[in-house]
Short mmCIF file of N, CA, C and O and ligand atoms in Angstrom, two decimals:
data_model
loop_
_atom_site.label_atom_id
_atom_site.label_comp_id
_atom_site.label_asym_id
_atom_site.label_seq_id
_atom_site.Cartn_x
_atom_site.Cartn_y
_atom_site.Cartn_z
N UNK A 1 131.08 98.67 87.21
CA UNK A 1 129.80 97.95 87.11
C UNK A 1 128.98 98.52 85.95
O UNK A 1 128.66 99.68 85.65
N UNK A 2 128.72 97.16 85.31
CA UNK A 2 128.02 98.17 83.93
C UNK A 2 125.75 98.59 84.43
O UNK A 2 124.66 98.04 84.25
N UNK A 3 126.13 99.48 84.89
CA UNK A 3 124.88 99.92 85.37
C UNK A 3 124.35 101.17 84.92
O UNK A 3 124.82 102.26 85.24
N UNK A 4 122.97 100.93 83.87
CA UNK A 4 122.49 102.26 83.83
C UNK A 4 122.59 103.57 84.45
O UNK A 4 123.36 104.51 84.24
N UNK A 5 121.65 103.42 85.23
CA UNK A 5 121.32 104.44 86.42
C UNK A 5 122.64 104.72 87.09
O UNK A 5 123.09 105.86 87.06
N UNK A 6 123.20 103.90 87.60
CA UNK A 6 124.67 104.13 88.21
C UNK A 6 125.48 105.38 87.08
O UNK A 6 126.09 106.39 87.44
N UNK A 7 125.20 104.87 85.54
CA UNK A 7 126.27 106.02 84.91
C UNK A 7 125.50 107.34 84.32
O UNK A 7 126.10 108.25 83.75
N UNK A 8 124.09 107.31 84.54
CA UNK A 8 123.19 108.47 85.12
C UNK A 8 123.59 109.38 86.38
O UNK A 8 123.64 110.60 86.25
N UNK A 9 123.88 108.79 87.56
CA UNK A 9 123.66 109.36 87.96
C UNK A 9 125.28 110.11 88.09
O UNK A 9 125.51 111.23 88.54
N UNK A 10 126.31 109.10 87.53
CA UNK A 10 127.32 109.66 87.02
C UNK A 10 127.73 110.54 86.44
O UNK A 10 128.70 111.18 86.84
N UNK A 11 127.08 110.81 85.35
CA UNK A 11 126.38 111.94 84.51
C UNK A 11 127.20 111.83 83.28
O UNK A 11 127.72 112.82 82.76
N UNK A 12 127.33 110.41 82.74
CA UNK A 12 127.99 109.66 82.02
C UNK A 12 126.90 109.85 80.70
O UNK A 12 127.01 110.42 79.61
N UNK A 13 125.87 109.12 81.30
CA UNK A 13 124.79 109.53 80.15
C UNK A 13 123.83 110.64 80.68
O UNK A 13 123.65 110.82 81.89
N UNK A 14 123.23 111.38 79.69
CA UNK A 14 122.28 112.35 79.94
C UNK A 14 121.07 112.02 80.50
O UNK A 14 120.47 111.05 80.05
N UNK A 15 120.65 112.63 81.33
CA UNK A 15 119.00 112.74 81.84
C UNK A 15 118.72 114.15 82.37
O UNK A 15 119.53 114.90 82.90
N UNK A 16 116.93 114.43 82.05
CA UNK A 16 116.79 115.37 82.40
C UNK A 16 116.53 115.39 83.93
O UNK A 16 115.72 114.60 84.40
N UNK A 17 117.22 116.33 84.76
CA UNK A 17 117.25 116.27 86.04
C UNK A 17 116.67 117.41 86.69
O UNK A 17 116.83 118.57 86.34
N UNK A 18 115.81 116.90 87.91
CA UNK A 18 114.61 117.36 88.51
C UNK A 18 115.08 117.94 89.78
O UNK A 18 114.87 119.10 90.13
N UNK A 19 115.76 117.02 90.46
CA UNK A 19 116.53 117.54 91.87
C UNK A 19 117.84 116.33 91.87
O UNK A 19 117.96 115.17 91.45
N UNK A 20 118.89 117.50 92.72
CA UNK A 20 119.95 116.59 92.54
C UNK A 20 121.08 116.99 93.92
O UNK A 20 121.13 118.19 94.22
N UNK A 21 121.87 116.10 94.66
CA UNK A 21 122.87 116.90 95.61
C UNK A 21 123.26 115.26 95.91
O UNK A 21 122.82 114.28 95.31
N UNK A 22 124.18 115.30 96.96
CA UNK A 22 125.07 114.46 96.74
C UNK A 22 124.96 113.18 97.19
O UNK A 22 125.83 112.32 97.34
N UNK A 23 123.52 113.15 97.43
CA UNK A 23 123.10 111.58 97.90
C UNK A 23 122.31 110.63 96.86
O UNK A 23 122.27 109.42 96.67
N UNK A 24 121.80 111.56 96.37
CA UNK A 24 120.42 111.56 95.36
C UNK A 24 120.61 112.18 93.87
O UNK A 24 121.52 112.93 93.52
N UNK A 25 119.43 111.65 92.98
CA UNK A 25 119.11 112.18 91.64
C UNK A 25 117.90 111.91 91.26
O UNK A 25 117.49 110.75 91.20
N UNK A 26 117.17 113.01 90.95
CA UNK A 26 115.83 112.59 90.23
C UNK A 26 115.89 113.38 88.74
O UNK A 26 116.25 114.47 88.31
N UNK A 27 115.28 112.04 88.22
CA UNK A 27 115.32 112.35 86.95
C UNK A 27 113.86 112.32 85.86
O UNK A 27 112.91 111.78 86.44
N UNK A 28 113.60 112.70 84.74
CA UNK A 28 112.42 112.40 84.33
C UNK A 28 112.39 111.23 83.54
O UNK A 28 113.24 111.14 82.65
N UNK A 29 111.46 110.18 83.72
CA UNK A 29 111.93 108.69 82.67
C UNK A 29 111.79 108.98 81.36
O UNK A 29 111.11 109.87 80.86
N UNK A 30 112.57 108.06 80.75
CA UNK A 30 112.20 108.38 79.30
C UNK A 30 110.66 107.78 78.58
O UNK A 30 110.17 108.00 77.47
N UNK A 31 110.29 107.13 79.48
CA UNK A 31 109.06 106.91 78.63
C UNK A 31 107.92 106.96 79.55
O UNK A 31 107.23 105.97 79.79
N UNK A 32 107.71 108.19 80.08
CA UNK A 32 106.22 108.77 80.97
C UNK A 32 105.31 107.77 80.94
O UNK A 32 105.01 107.36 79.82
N UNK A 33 104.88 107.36 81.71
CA UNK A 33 103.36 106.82 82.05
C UNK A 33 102.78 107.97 82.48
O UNK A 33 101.63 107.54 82.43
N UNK A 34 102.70 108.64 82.71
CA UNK A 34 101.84 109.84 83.51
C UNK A 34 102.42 111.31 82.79
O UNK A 34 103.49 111.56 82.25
N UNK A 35 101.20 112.13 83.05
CA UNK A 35 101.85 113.58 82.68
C UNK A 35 103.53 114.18 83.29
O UNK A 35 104.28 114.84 82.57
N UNK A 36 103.76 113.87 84.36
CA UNK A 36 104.47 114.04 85.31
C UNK A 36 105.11 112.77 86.01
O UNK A 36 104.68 112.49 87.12
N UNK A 37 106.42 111.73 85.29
CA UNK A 37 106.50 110.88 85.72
C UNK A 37 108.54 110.72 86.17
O UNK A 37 109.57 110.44 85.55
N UNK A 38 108.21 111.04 87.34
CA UNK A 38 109.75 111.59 87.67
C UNK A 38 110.22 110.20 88.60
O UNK A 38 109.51 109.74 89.50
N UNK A 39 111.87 109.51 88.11
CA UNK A 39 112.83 108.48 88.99
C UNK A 39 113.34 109.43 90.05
O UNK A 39 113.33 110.66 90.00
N UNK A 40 113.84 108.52 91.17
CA UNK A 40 114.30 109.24 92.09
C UNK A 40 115.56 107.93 92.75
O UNK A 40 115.18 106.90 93.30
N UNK A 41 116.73 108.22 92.56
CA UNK A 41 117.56 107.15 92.78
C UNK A 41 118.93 107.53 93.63
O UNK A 41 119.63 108.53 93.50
N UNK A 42 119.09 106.42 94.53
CA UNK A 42 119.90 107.14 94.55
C UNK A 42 121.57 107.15 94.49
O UNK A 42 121.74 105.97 94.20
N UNK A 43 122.73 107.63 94.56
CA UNK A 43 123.53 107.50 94.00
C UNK A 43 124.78 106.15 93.94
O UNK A 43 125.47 105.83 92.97
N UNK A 44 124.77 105.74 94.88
CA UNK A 44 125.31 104.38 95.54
C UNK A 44 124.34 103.36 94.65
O UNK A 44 123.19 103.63 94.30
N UNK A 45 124.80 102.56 94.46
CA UNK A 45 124.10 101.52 93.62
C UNK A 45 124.03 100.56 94.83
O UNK A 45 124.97 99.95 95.34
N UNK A 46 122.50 100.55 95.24
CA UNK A 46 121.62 99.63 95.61
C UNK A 46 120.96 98.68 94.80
O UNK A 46 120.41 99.57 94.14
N UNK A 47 120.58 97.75 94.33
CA UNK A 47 120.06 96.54 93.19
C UNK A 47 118.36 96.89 93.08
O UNK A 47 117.58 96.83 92.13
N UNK A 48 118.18 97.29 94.54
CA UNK A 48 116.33 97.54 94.61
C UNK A 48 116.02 97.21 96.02
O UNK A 48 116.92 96.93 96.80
N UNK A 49 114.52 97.24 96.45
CA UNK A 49 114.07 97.66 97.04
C UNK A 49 114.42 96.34 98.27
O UNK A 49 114.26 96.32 99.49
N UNK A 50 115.00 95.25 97.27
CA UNK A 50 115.25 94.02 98.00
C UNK A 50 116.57 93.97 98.49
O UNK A 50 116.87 93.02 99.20
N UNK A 51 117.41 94.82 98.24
CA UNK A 51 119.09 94.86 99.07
C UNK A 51 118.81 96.12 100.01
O UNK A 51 119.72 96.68 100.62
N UNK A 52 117.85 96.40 100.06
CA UNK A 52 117.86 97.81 101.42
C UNK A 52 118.48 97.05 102.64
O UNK A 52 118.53 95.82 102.60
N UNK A 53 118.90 97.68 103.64
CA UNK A 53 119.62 96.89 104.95
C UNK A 53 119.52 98.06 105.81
O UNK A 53 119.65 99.20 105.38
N UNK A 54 119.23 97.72 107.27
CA UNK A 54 119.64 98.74 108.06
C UNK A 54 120.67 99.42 107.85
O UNK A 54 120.73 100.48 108.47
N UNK A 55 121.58 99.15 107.12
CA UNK A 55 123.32 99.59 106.83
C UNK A 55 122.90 100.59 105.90
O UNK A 55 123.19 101.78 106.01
N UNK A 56 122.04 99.95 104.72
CA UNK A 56 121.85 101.84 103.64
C UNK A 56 120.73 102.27 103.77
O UNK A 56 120.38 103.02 102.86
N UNK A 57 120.03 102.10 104.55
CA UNK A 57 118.25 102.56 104.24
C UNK A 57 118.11 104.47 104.88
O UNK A 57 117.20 105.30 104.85
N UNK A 58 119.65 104.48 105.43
CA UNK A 58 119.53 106.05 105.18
C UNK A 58 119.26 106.94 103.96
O UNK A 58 118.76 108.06 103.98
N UNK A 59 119.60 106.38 103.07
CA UNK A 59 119.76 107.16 101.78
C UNK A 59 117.96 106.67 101.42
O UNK A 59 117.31 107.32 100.60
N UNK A 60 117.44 105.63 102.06
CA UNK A 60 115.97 105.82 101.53
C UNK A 60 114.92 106.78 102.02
O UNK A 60 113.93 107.18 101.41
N UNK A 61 115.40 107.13 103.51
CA UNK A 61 114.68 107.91 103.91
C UNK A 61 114.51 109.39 103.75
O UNK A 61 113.49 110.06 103.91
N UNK A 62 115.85 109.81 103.35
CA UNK A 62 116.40 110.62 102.56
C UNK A 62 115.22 111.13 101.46
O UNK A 62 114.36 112.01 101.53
N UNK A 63 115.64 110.05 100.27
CA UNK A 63 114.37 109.57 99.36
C UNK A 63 113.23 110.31 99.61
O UNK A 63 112.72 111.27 99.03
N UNK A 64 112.92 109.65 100.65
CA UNK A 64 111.54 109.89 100.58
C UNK A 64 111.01 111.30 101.07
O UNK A 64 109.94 111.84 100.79
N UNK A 65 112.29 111.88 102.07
CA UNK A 65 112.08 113.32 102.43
C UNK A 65 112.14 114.18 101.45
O UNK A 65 111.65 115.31 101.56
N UNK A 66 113.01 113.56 99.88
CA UNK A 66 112.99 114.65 99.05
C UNK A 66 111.57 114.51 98.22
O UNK A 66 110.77 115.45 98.16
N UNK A 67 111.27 112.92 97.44
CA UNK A 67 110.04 112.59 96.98
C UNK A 67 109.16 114.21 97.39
O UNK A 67 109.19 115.20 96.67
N UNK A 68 108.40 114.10 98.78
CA UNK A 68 107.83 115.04 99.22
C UNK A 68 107.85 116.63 98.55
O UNK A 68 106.99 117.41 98.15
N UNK A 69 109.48 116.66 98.68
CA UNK A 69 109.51 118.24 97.73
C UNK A 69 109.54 118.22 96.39
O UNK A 69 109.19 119.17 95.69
N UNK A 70 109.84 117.47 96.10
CA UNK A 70 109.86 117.32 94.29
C UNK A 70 108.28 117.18 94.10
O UNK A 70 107.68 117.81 93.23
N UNK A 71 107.72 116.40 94.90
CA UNK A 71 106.04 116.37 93.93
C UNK A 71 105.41 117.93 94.24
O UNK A 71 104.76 118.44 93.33
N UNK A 72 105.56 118.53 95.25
CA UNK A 72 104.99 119.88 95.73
C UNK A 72 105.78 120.85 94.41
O UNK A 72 105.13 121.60 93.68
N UNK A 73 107.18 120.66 94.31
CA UNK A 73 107.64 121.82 93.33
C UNK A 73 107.31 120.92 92.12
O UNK A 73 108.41 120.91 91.57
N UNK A 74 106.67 120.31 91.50
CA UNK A 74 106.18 119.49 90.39
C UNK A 74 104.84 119.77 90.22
O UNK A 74 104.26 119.49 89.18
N UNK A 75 104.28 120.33 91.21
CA UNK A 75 102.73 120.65 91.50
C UNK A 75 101.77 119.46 91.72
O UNK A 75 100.61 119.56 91.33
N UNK A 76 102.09 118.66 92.16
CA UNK A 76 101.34 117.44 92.42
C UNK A 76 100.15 117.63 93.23
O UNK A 76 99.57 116.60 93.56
N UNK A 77 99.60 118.91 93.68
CA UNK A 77 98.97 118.95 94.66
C UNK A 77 97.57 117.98 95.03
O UNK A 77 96.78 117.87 95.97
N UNK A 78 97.74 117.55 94.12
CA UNK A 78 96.05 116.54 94.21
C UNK A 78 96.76 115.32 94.58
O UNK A 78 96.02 114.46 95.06
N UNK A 79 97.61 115.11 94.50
CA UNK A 79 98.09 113.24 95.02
C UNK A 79 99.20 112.91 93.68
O UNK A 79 99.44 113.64 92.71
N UNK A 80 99.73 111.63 93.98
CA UNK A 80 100.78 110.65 93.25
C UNK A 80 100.43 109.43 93.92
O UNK A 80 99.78 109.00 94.87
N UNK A 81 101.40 108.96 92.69
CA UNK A 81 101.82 107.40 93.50
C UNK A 81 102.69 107.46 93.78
O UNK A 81 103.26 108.41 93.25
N UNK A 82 103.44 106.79 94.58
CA UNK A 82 105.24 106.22 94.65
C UNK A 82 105.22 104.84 94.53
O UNK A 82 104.58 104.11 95.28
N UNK A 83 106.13 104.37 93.30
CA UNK A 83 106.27 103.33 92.96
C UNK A 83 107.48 102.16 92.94
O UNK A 83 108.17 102.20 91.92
N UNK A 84 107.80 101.23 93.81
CA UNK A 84 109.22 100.71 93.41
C UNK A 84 108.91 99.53 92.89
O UNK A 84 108.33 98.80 93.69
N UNK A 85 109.13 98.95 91.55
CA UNK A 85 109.24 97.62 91.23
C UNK A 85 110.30 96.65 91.67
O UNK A 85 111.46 97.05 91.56
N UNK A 86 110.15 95.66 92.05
CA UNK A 86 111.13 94.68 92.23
C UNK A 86 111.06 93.35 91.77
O UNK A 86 110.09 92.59 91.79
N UNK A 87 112.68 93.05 91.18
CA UNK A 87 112.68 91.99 90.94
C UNK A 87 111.61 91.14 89.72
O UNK A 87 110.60 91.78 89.45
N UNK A 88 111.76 89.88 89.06
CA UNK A 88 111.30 89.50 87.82
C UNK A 88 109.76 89.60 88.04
O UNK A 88 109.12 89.79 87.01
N UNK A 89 108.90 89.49 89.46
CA UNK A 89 107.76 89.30 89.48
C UNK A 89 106.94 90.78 89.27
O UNK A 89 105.86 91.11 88.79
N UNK A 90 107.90 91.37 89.82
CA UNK A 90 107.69 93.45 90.22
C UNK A 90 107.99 93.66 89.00
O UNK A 90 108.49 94.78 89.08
N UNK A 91 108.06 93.29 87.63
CA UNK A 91 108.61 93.43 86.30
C UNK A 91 109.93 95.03 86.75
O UNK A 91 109.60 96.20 86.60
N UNK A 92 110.84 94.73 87.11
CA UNK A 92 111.71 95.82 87.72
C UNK A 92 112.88 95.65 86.41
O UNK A 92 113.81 94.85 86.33
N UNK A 93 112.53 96.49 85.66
CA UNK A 93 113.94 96.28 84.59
C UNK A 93 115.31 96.92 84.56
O UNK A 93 116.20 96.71 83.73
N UNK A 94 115.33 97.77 85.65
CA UNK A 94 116.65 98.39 85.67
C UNK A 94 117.22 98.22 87.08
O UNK A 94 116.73 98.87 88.00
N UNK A 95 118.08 97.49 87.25
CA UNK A 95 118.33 96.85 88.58
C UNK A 95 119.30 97.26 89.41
O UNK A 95 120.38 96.78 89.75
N UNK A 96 118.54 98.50 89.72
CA UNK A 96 119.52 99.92 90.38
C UNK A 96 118.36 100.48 91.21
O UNK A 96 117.62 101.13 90.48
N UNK A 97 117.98 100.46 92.34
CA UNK A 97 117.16 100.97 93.03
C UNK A 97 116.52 102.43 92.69
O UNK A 97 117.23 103.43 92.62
N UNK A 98 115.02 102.45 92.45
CA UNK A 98 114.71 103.45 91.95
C UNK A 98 112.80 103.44 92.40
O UNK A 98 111.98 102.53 92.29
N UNK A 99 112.65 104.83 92.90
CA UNK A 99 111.27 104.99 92.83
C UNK A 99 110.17 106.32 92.46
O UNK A 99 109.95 107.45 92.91
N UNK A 100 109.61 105.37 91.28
CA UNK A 100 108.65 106.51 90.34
C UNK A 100 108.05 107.21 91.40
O UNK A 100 107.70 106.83 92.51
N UNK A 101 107.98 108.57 90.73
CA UNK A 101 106.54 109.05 91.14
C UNK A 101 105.65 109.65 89.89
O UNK A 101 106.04 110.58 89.19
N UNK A 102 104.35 108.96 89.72
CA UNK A 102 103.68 109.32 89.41
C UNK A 102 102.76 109.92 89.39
O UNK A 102 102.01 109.58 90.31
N UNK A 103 102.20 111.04 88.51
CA UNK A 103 100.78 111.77 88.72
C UNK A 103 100.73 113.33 87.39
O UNK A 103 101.43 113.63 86.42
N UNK A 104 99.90 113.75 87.84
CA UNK A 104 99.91 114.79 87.08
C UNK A 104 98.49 114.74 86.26
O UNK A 104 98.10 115.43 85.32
N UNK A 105 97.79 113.50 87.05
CA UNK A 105 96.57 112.88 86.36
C UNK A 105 95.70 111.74 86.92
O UNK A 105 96.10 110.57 86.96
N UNK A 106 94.39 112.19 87.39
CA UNK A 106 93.87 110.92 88.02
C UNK A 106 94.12 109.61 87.55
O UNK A 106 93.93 109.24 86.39
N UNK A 107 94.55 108.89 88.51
CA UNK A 107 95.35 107.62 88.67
C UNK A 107 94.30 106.53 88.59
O UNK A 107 93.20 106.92 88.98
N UNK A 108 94.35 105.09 88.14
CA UNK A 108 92.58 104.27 88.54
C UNK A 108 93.71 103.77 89.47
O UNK A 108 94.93 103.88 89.42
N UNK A 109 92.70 103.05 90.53
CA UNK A 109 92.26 102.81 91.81
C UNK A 109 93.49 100.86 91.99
O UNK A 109 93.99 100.32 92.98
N UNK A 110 93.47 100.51 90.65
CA UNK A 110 94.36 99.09 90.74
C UNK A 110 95.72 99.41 90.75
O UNK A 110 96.48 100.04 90.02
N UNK A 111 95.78 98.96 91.49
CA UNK A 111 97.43 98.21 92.05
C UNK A 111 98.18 97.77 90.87
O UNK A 111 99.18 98.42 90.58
N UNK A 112 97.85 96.74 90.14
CA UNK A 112 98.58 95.90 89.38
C UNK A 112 97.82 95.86 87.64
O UNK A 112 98.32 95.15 86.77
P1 LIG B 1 111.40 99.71 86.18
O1 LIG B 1 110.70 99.02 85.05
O2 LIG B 1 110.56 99.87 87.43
O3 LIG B 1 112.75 99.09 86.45
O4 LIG B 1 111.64 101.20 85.68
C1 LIG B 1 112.71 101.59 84.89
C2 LIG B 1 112.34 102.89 84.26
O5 LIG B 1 113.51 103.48 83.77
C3 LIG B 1 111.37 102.79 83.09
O6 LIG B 1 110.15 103.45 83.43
C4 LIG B 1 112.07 103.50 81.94
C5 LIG B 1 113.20 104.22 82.62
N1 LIG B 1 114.42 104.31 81.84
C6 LIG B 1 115.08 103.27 81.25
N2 LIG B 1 116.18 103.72 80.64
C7 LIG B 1 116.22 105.07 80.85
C8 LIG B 1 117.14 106.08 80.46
O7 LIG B 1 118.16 105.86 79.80
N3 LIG B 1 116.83 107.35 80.86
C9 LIG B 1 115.71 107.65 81.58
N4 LIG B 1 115.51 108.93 81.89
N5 LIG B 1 114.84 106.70 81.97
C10 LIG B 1 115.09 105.44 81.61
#
């Protein structure tokens, strides 16, 4: 499958990597919105936030248990966002399940 992130997390192409073991990969994006703007994906190629199923949503919760330690060892201590885009309306351009976290810098208050 010709998939970015899939040959990321392959380690096909390079990224700088934040936390990593055998479910998961976080990586830093290449083009920061934030001081501190780290992907977190994970290794099974899911499409996004819209093919989750009771069948894989282990590996999201997962996710999100690590999210937690990565922003603390990132120093996030004042807050983030967690972000998943989806799909053409979610402007989601890499269509491999993935969710930012952002921060490292007061955030404004809009959504969109
Ligand atoms: P989204 O637009 O939500 O699908 O986010 C995709 C993100 O992926 C975007 O913020 C830029 C990042 N990105 C795209 N290509 C690469 C890459 O080759 N390496 C890294 N580290 N990040 C990438």
């Amino acid at each position: 499958m010709d998939c970015l992130f899939c040959k990321i997390a392959a380690g096909e192409i390079p990224s700088t990597k934040v936390y990593e073991d055998d479910k998961i990969l976080a990586f830093r994006d290449i083009n920061p919105q934030t001081p501190s703007h780290i992907l977190v994906i994970p290794k099974e190629h899911i499409g996004g936030v819209d093919e989750v199923t009771e069948e894989n949503a282990a590996v999201v919760a997962h996710i999100f248990a690590k999210i937690a330690e990565i922003a603390k060892q990132e120093g996030l201590i004042d807050g983030y966002r967690v972000v998943s885009n989806v799909g053409e309306h979610g402007c989601q351009s890499v269509r491999h399940l993935h969710f930012h976290i952002l921060g490292g810098k007061q955030l404004n208050g809009s959504m969109v």
